[in-house]
Coordinates of C-alpha atoms in Angstrom, one line a residue:
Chain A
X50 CA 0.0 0.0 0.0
X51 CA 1.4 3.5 -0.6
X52 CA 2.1 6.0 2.2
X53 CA -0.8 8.1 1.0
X54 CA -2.8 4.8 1.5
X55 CA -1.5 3.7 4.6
X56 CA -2.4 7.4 5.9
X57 CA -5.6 7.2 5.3
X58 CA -6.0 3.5 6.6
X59 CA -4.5 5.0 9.2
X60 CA -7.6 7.6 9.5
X61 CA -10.3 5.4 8.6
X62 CA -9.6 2.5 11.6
X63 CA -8.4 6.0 13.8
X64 CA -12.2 6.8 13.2
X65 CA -13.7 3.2 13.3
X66 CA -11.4 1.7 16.7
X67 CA -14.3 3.8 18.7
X68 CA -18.0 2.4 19.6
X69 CA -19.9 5.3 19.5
X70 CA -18.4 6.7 16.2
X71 CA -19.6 3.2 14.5
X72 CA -22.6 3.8 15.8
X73 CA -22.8 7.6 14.9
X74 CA -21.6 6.2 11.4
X75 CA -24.5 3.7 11.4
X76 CA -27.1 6.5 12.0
X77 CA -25.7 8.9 9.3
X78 CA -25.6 5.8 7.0
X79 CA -28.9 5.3 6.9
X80 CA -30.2 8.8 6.6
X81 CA -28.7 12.5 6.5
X82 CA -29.1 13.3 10.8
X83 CA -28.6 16.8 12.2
X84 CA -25.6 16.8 15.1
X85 CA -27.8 18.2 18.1
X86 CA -30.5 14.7 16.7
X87 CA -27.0 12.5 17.0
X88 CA -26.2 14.1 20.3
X89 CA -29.7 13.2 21.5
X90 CA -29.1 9.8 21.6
X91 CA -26.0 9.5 23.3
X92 CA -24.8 10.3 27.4
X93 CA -22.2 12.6 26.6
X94 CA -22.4 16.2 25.5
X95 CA -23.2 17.8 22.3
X96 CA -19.3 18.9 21.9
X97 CA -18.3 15.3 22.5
X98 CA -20.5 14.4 19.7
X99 CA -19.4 16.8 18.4
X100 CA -16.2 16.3 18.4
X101 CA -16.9 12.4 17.2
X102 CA -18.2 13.8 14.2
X103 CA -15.5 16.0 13.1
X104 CA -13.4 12.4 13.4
X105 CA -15.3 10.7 11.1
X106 CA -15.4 13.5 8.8
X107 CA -11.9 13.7 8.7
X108 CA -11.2 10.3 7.8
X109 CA -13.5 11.3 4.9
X110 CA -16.8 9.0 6.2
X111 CA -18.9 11.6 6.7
X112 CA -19.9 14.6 5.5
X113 CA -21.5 17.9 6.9
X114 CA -23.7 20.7 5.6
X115 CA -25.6 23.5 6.7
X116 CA -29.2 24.1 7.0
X117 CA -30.3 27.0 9.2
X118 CA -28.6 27.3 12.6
X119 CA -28.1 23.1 11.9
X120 CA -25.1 21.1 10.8
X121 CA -26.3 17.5 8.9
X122 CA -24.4 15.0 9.3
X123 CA -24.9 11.9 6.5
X124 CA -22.5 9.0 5.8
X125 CA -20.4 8.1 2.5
X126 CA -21.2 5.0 1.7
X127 CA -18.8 5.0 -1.2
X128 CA -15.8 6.2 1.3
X129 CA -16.8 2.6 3.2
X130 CA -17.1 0.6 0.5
X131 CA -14.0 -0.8 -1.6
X132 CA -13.9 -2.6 -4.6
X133 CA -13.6 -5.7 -2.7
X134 CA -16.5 -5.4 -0.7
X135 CA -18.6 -3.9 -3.4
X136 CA -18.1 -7.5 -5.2
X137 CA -18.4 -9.3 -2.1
X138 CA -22.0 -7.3 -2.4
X139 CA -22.7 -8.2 -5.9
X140 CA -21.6 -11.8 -5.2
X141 CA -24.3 -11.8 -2.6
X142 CA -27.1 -10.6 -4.9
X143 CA -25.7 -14.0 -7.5
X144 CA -25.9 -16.3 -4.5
X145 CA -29.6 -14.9 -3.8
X146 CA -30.6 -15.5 -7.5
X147 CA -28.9 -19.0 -7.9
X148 CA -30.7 -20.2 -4.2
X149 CA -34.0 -19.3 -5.9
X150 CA -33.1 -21.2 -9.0
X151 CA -32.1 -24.1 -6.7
X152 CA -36.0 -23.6 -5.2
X153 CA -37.6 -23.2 -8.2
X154 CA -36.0 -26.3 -9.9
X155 CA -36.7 -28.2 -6.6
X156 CA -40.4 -27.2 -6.5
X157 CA -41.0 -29.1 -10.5
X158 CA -43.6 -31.6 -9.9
X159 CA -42.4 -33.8 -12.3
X160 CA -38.7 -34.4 -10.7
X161 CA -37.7 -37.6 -10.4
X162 CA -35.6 -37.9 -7.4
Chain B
X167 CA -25.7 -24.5 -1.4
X168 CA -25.5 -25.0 -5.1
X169 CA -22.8 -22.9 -5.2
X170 CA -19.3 -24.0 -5.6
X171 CA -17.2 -21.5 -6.2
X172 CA -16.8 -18.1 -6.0
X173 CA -13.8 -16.0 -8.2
X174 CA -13.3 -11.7 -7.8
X175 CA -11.1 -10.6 -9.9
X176 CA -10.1 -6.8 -8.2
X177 CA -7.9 -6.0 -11.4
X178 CA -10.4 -6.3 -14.0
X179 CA -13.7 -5.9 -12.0
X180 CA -15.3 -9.6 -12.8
X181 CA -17.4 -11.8 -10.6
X182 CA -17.3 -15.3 -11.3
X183 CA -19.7 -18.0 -9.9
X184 CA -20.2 -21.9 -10.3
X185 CA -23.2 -23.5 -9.1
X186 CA -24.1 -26.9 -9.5
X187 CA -28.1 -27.9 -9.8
X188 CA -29.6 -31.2 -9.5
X189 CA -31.1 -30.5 -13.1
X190 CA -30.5 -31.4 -16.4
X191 CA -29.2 -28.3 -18.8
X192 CA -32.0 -28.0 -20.4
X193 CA -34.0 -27.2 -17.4
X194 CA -32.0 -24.8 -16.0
X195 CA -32.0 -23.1 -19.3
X196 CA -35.6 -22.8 -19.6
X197 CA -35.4 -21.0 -16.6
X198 CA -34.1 -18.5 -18.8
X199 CA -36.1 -18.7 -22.0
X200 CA -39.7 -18.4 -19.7
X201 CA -39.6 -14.7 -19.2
X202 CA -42.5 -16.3 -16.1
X203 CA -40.1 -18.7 -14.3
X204 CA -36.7 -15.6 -14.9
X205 CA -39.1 -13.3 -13.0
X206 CA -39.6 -15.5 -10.2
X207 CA -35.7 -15.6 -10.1
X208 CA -34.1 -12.5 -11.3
X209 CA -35.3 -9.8 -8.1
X210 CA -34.4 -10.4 -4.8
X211 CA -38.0 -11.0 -2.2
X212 CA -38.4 -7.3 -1.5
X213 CA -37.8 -6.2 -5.0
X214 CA -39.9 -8.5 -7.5
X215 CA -39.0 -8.8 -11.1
X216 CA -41.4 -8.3 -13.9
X217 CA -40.4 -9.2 -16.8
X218 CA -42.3 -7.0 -20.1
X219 CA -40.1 -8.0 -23.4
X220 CA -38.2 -11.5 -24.2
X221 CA -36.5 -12.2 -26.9
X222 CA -33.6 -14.6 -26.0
X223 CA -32.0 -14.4 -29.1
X224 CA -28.9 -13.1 -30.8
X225 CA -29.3 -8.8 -31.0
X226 CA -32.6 -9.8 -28.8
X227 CA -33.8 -7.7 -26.0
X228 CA -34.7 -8.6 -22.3
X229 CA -36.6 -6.2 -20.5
X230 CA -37.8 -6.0 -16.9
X231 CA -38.6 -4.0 -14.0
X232 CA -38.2 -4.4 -10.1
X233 CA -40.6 -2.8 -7.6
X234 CA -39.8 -2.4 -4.4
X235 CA -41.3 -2.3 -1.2
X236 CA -42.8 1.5 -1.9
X237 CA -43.9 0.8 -5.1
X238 CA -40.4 2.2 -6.4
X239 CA -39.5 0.7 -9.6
X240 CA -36.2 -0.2 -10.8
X241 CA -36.9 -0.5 -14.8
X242 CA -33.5 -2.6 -16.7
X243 CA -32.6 -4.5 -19.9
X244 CA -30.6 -7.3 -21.0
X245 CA -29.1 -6.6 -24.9
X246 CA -28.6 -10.5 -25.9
X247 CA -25.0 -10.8 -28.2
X248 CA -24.7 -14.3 -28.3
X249 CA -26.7 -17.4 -27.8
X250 CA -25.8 -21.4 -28.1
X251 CA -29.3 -23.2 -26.7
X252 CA -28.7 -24.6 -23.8
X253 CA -25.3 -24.0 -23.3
X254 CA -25.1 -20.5 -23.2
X255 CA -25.7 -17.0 -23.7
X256 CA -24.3 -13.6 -23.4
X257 CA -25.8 -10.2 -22.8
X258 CA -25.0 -6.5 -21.6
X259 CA -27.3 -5.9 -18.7
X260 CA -28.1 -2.0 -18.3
X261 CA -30.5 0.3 -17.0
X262 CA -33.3 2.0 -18.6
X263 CA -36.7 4.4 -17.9
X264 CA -39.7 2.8 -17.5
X265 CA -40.2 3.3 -21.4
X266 CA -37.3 0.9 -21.3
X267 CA -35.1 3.3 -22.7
X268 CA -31.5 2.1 -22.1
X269 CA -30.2 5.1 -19.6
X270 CA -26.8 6.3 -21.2
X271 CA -25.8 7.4 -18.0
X272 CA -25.6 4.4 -16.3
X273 CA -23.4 1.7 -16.8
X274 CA -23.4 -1.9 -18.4
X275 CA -22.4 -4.9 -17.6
X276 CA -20.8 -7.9 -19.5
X277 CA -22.4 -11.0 -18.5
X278 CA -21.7 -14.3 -20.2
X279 CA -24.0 -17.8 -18.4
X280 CA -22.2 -21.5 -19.2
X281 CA -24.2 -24.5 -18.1
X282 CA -22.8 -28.0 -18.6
X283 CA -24.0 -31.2 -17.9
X284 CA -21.8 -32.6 -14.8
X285 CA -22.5 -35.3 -12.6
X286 CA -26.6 -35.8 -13.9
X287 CA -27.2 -32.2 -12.8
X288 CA -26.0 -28.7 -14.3
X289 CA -22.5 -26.9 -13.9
X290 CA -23.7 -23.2 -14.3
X291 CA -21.1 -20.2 -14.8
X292 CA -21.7 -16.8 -14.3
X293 CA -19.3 -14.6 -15.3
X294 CA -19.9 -10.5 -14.8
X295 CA -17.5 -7.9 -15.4
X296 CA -18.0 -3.9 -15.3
X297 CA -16.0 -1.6 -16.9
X298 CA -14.9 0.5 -13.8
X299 CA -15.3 0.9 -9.7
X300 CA -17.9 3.7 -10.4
X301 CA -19.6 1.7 -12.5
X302 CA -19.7 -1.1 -10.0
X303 CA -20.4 1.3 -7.0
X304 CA -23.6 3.1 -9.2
X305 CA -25.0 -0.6 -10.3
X306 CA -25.2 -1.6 -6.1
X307 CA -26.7 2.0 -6.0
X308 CA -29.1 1.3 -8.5
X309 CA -31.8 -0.4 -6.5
X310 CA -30.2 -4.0 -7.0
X311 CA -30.8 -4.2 -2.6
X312 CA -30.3 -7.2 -1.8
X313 CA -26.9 -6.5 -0.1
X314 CA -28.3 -3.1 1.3
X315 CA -27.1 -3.6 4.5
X316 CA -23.9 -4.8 4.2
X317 CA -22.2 -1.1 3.5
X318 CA -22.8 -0.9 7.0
X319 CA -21.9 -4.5 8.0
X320 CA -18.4 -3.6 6.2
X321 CA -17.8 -1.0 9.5
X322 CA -17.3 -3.8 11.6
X323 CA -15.5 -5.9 8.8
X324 CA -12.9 -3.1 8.3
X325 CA -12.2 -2.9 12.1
X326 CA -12.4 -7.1 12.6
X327 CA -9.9 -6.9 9.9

């Protein structure tokens, strides 16, 4: 891996090594959230969620705009996805067609065994 | 599982599956050629296929639609460019309008399916390859959900890792 590479590996497990940044990532993942809604969920203050977002923005897996008085917070999918995983994803969707071939073919009332 | 092996190739962007099925060849080909049995195949559970045109032959067009669990709907076409009943056939799989206009913007994949006869059943090949990472990335974008949750699974894989 380059340096440049390494860096931001460096970044992205950085970001990931803490619990309630995955979750925070989970959240924005799903659906754009606004930071005082994130901080609502958790025990700590609204700087320390804060501050947990600005993480994950730095490492590039979230990002941040404004709306009013509120910052929204929503993740990028594409920043957690690599070209491994996104065929590990396809492969998934290949699996699901050929188990319902497999169903289909076992379900013909004329099969012999 | 029918499936016996699985191939990613990172460098050229190809997915490669074998599956075996305890059918002849020309049974799991019909599967294919009955645009009423590739329907009850082709979408995942939440995301039905439909299937409107079939024409499994060479410069032929497949065309179908998904809905989903809104009533969203995922419209996409196969462009057949070679077939050899039952043994095989090839087609770019894209994504249209619901006119079934092919969408430009989009991208295309190459897909080539093998089936041989091997042990009394069927040795099925799929082979899919797409012409970049973006392309990749938009086709899992483009409501083929059946993995929908695993961008978020790969959090925990990139930190178990």
């Amino acid at each position: 891996m380059s340096e440049e590479g390494d860096d931001r590996a460096d970044a992205l497990f950085h970001a990931l090594a803490d619990r309630t940044r995955r979750d925070i990532l989970r959240r924005v993942l799903a659906g754009e959230h606004s930071v005082s809604a994130l901080a609502a969920k958790y025990d700590m203050s609204f700087a320390a969620v804060q501050k947990h977002v600005a993480v994950l923005e730095k490492a590039g897996l979230l990002t941040k705009r404004r709306r009013g008085r509120e910052q929204l917070a929503s993740g990028d999918v594409e920043a957690v996805r690599s070209v491994a995983s996104m065929l590990t994803e396809l492969e998934q969707v290949w699996r699901g067609r050929i188990a319902r071939i497999d169903l289909l073919i076992a379900s013909d009332p004329d099969q012999e065994d | 599982m029918p499936v016996t092996d699985v191939q990613h190739d990172l460098d050229n962007l190809t997915l490669a599956i074998t599956a075996d099925f305890a059918a002849p060849v020309e049974r799991i080909w019909q599967v294919y050629a009955d645009p009423r049995q590739l329907e009850k195949v082709w979408g995942p559970p939440t995301h039905p296929a439909t299937v409107v045109d079939h024409d499994l032959t060479p410069g032929g067009r497949v065309t179908y639609y998904m809905t989903g669990p809104e009533g969203d709907k995922h419209a996409g076409y196969w462009l057949v460019t070679a077939v050899d009943e039952p043994r095989s056939f090839s087609f770019d799989d894209g994504f249209a309008d619901l006119d079934f206009n092919p969408n430009p913007a989009l991208p295309v994949s190459k897909n080539v399916y093998t089936f041989t006869a091997h042990n009394g059943g069927t040795r099925a090949t799929y082979v899919g390859r797409y012409a970049s990472a973006e392309a990749l990335q938009q086709v899992l974008d483009m409501g083929i959900v059946e993995g929908a949750t695993s961008a978020i699974n790969q959090i925990d894989d990139l930190v178990a890792s």
